[in-house]
PDB file of C-alpha atoms and ligand atoms in Angstrom:
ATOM      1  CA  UNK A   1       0.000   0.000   0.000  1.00  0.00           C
ATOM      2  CA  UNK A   2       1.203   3.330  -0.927  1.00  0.00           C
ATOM      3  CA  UNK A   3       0.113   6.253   1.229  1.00  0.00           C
ATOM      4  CA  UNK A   4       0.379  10.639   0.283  1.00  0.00           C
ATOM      5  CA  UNK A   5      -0.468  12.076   2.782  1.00  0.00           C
ATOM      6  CA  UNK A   6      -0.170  16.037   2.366  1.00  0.00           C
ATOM      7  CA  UNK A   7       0.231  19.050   4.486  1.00  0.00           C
ATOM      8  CA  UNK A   8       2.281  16.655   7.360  1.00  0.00           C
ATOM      9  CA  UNK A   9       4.563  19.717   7.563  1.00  0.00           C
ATOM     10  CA  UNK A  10       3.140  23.252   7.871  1.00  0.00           C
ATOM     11  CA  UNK A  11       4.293  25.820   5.244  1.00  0.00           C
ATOM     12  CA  UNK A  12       6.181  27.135   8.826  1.00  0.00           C
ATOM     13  CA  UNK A  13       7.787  24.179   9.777  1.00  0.00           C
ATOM     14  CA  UNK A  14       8.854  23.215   6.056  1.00  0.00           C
ATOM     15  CA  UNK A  15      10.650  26.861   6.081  1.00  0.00           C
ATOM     16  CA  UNK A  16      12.002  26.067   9.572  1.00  0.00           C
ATOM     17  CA  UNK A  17      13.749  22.900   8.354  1.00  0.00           C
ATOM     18  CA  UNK A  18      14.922  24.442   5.198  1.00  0.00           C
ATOM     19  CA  UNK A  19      16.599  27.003   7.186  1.00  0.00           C
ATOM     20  CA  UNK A  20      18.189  24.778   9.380  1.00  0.00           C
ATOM     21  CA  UNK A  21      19.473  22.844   6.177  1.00  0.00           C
ATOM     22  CA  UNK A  22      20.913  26.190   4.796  1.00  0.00           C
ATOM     23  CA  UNK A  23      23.262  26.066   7.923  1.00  0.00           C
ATOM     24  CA  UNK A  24      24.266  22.409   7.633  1.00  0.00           C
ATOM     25  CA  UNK A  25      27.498  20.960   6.155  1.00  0.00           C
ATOM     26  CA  UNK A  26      26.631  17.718   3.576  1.00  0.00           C
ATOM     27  CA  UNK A  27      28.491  14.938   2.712  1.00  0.00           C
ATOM     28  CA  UNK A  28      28.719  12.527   0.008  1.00  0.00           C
ATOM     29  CA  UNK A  29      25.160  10.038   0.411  1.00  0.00           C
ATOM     30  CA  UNK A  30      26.962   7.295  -0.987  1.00  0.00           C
ATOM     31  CA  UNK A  31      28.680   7.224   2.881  1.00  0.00           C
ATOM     32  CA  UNK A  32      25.029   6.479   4.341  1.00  0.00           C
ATOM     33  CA  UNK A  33      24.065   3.449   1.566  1.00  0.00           C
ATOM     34  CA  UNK A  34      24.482  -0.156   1.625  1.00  0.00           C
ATOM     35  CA  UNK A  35      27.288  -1.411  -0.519  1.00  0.00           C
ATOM     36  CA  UNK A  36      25.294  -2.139  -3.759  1.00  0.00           C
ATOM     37  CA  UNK A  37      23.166   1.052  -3.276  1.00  0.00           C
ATOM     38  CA  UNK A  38      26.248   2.795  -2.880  1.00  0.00           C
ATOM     39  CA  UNK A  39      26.823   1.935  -6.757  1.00  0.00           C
ATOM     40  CA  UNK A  40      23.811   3.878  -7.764  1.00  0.00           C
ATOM     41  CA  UNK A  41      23.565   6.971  -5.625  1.00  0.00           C
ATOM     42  CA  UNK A  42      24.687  10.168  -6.119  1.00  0.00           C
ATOM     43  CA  UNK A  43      22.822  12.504  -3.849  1.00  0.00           C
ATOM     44  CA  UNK A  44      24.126  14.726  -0.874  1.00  0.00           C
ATOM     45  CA  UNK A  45      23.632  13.850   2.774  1.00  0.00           C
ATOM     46  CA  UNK A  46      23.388  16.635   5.591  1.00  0.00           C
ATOM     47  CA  UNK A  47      26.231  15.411   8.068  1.00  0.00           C
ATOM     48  CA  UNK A  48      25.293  14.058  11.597  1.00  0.00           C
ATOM     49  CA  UNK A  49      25.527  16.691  14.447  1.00  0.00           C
ATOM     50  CA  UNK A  50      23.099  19.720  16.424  1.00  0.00           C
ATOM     51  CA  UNK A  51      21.237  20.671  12.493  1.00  0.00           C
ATOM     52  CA  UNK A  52      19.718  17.126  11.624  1.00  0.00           C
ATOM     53  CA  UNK A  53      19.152  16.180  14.964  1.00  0.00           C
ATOM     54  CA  UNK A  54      17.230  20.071  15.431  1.00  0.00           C
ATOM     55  CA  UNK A  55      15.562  18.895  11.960  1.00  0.00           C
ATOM     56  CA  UNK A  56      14.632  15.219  12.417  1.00  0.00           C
ATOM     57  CA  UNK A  57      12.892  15.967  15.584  1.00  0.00           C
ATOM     58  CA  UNK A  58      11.038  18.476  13.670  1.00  0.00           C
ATOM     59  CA  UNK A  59      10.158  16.283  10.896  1.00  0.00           C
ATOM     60  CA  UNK A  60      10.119  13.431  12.893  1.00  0.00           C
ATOM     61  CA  UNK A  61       7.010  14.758  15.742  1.00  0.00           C
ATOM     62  CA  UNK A  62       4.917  16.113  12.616  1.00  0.00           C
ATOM     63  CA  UNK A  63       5.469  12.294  11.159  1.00  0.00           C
ATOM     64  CA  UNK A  64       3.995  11.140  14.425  1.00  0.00           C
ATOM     65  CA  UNK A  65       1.359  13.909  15.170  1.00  0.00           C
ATOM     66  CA  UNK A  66      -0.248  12.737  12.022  1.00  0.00           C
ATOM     67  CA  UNK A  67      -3.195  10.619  12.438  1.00  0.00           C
ATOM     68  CA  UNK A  68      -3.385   9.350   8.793  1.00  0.00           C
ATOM     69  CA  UNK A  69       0.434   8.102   9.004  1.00  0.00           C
ATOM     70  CA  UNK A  70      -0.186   6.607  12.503  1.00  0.00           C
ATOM     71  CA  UNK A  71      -3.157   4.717  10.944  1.00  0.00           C
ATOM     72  CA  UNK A  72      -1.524   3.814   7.497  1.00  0.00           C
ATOM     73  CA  UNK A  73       2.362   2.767   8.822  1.00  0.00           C
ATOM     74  CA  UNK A  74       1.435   1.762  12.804  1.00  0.00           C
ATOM     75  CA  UNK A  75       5.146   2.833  13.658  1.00  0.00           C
ATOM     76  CA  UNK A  76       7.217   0.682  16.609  1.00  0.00           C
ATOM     77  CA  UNK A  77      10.412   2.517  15.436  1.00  0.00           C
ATOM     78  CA  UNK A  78      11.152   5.231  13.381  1.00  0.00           C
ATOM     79  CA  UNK A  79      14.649   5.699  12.318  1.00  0.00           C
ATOM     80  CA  UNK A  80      16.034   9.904  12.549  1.00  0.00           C
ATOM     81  CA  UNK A  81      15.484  11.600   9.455  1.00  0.00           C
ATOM     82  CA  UNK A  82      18.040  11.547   6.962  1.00  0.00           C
ATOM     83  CA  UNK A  83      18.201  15.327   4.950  1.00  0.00           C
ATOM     84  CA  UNK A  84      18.889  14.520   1.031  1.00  0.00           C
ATOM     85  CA  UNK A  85      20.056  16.960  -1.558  1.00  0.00           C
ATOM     86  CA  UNK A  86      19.974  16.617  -5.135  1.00  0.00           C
ATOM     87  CA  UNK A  87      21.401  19.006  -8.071  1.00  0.00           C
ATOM     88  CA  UNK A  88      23.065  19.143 -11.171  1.00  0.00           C
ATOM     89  CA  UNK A  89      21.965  15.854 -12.821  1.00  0.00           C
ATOM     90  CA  UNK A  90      22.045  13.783  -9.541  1.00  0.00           C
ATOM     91  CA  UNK A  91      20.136  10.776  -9.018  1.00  0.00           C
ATOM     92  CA  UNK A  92      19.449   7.635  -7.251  1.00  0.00           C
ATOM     93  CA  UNK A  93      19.457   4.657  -9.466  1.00  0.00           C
ATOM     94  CA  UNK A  94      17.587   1.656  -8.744  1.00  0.00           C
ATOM     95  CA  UNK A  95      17.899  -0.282  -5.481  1.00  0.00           C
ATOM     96  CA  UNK A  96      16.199  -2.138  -2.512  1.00  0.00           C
ATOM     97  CA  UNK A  97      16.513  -0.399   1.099  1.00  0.00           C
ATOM     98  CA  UNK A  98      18.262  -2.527   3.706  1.00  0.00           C
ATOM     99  CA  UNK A  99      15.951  -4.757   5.397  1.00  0.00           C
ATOM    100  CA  UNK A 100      17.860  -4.306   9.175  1.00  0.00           C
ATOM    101  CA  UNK A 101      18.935  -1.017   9.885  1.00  0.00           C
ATOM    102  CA  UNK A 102      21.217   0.526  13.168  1.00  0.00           C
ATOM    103  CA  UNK A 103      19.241   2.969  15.664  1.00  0.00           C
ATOM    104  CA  UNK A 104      20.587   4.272  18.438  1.00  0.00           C
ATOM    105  CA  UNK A 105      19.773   1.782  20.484  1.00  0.00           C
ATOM    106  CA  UNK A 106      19.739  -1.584  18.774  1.00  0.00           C
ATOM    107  CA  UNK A 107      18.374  -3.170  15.059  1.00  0.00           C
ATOM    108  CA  UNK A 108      15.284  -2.283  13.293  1.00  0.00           C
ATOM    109  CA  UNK A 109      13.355  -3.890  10.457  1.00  0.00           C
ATOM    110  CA  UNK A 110      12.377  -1.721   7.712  1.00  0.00           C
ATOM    111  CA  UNK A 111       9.030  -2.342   7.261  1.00  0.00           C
ATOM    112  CA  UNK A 112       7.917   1.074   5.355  1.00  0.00           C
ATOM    113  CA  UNK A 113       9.621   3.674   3.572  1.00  0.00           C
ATOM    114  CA  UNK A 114       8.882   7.251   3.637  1.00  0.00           C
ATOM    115  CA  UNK A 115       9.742  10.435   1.667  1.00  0.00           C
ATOM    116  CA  UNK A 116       9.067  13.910   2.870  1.00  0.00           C
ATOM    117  CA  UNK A 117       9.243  16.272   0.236  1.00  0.00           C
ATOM    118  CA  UNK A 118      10.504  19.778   1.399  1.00  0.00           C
ATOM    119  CA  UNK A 119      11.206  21.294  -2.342  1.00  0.00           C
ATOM    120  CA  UNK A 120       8.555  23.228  -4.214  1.00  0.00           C
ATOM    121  CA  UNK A 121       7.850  20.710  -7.363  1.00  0.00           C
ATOM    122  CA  UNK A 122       8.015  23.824  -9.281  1.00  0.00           C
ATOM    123  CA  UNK A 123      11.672  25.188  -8.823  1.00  0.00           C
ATOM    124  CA  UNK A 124      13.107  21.359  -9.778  1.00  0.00           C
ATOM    125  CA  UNK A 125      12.961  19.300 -12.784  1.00  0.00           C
ATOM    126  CA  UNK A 126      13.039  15.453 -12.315  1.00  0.00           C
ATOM    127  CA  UNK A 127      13.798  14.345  -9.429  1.00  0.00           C
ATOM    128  CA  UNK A 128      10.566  12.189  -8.793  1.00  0.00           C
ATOM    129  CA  UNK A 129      10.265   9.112  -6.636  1.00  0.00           C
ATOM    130  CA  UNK A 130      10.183   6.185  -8.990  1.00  0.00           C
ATOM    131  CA  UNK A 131       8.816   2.738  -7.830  1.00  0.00           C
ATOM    132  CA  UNK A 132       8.790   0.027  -9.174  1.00  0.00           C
ATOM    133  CA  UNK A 133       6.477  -3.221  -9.541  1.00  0.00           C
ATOM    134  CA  UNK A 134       4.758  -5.692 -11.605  1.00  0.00           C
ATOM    135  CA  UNK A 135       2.279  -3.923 -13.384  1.00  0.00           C
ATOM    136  CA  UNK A 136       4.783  -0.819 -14.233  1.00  0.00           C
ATOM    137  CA  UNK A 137       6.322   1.996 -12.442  1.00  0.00           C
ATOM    138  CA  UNK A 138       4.761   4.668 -10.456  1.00  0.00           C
ATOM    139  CA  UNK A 139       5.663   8.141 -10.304  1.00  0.00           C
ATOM    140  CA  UNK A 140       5.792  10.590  -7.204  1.00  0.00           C
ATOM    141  CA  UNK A 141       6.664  14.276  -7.155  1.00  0.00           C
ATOM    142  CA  UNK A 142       4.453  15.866  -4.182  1.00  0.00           C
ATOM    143  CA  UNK A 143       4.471  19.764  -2.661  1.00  0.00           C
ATOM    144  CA  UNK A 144       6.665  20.401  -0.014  1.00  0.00           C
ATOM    145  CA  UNK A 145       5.105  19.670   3.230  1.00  0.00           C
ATOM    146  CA  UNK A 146       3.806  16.311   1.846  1.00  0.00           C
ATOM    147  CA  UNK A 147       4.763  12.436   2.567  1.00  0.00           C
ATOM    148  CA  UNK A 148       4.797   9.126   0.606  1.00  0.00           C
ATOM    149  CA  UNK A 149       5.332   5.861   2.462  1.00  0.00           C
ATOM    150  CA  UNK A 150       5.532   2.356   0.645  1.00  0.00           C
ATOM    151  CA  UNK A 151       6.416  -1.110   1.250  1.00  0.00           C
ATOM    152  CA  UNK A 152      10.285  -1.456   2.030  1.00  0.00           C
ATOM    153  CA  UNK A 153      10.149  -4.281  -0.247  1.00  0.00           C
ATOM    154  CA  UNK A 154      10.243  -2.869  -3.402  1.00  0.00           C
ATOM    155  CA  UNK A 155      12.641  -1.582  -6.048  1.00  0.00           C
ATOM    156  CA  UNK A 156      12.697   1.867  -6.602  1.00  0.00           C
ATOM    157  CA  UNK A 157      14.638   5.346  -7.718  1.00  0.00           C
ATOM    158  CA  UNK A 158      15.030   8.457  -7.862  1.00  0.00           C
ATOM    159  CA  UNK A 159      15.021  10.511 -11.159  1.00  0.00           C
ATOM    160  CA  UNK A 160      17.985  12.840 -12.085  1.00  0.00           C
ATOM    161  CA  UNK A 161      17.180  16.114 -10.921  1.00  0.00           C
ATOM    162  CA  UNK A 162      17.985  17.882 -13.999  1.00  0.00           C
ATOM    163  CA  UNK A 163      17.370  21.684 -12.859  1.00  0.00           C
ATOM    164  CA  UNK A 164      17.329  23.141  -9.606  1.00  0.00           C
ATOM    165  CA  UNK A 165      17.375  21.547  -6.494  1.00  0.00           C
ATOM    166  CA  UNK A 166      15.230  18.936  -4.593  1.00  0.00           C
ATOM    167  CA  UNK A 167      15.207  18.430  -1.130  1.00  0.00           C
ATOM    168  CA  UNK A 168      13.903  15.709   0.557  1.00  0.00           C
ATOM    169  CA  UNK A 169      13.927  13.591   4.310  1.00  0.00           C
ATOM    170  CA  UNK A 170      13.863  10.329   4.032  1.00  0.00           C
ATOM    171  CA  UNK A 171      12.832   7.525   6.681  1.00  0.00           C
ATOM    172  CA  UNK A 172      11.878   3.793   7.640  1.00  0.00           C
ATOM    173  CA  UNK A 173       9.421   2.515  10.033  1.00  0.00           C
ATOM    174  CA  UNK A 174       9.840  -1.007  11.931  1.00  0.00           C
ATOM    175  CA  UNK A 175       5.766  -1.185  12.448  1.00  0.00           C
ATOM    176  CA  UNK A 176       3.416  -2.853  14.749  1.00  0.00           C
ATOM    177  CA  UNK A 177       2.071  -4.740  11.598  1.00  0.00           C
ATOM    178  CA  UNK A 178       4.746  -6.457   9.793  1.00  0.00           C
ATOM    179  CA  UNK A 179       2.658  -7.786   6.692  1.00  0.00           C
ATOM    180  CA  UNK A 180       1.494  -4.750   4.053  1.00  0.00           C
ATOM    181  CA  UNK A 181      -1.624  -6.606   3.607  1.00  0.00           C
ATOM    182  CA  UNK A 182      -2.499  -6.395   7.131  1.00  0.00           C
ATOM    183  CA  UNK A 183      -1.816  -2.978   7.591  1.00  0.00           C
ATOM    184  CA  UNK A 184      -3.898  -1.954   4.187  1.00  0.00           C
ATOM    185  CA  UNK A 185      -6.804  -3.957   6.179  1.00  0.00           C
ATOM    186  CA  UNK A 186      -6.480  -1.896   9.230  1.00  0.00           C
ATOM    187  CA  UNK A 187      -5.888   1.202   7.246  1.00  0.00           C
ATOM    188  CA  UNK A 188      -9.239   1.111   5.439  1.00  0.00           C
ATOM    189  CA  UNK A 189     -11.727  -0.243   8.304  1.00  0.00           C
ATOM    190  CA  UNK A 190      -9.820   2.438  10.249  1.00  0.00           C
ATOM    191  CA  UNK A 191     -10.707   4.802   7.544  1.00  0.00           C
ATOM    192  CA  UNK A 192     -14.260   3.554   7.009  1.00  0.00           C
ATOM    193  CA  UNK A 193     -15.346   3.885  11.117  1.00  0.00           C
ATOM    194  CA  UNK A 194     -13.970   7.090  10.426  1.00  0.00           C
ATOM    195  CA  UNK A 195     -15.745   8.309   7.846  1.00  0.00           C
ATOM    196  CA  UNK A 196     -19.143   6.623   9.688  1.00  0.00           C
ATOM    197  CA  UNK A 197     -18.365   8.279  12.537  1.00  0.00           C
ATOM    198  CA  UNK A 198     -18.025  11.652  10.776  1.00  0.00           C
ATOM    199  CA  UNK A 199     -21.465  10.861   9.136  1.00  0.00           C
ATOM    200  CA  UNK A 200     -23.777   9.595  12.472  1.00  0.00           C
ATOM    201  CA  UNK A 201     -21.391   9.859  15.375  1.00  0.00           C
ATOM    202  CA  UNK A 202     -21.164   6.911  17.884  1.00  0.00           C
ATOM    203  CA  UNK A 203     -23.660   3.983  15.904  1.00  0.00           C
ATOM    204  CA  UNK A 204     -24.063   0.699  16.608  1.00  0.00           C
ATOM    205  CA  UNK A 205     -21.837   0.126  13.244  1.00  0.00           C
ATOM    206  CA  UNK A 206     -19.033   1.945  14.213  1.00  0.00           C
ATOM    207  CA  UNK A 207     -18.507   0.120  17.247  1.00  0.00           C
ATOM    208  CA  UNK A 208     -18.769  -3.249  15.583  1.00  0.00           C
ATOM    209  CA  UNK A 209     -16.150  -2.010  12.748  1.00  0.00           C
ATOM    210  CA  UNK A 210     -14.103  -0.179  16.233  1.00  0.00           C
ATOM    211  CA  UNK A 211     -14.116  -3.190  17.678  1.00  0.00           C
ATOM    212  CA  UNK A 212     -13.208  -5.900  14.721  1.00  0.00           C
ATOM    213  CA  UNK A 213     -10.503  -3.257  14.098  1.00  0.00           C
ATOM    214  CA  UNK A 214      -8.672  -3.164  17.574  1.00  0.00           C
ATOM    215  CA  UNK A 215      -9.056  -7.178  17.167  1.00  0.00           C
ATOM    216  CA  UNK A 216      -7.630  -7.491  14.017  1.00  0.00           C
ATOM    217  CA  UNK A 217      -5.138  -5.242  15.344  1.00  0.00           C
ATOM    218  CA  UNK A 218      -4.622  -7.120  18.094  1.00  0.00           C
ATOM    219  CA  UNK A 219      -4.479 -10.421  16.403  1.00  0.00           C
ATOM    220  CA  UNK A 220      -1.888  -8.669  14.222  1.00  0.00           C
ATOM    221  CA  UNK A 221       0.261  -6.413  15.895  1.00  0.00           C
ATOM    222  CA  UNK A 222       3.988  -7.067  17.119  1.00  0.00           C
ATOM    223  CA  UNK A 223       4.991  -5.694  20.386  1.00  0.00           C
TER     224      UNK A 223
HETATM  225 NI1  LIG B   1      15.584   3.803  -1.094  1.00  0.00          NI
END
């Protein structure tokens, strides 16, 4: 299941971020790849240190403050944010993201990907989020502000950015729901009560679907 979700960032808090990245020193992204990723991308990396960890937490409570990703990724872990940069033809060829990943504090699984967009569409060309799968690829290229999360399991690149600059965080979640096709269950009977409950409040319905929701999640979830 793919998910855009827009607006996760405030026009504020995109321009508070993209201040903080005017102050930060980048290096070379191939340093934060795996070793056959490392083949394929060419992309700056804002360095470790007081910026990205000022910016990821920014990035990173918005993430979590959202309702719609909280119901469409179920996050146990969420790895920092890493700040990408792309110019002058760069891109990110095609590639799988590691399955296990180093926190702070241990391993993760990457369950879901994400991409927070934090460049107008309008002041880059290319530079959209490719990915890949049977039936073709699909294309992504959303307003600052905005996030895309997908399945960790697939193929997928970059585009060269071939004019001005794109600027993007990037994350993984371990979730509480390890199987996609669980969590697209979840995510629309979550999104159905929802909507019923927007419509006539507290029925009869909506707790039935509440409650075969927190039991599927139940059934389901990882702790
Ligand atoms: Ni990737």
């Amino acid at each position: 299941m793919i998910v855009c979700i827009a607006d996760v960032l405030s026009a504020e808090q995109v321009a508070e971020v993209r201040e903080l990245l005017a102050k930060g020193s980048y290096i070379d992204g191939k340093q934060t790849a795996g070793w056959h990723a490392r083949l394929v991308k060419e992309n700056s990396q804002l360095a470790a240190g007081d910026v990205a960890t000022r910016a990821s937490t920014i990035v990173h409570n918005a993430l979590m403050e959202s309702a719609v990703f909280q119901a469409a990724v179920r996050p146990r872990h969420l790895r920092g944010m890493l700040f990408s940069r792309y110019s002058g033809g760069q891109t990110y060829g095609s590639h799988v993201d590691d399955a296990l990943m180093r926190t702070g504090s241990g391993t993760m699984r990457s369950d879901v990907s994400m991409t927070v967009f934090l460049s107008d569409p309008e002041n880059y060309t290319g530079g959209e989020l490719v990915i890949e799968g049977p039936g073709g690829e699909q294309t992504y290229k959303l307003d600052a502000g905005s996030v895309i999360t997908y399945p960790s399991t697939t193929l997928h690149h970059v585009a060269p950015v071939t004019s001005g600059t794109r600027e993007v965080a990037v994350s993984w979640a371990q979730s509480f729901v390890r199987a996609p096709e669980h969590r697209e269950i979840l995510f629309d009977l979550d999104t159905a009560r929802r909507s019923l409950f927007q419509r006539e409040g507290k029925s009869a319905e909506f707790d039935q679907l509440s409650k075969s929701h927190a039991n599927l999640l139940r059934m389901w979830a990882e702790t």
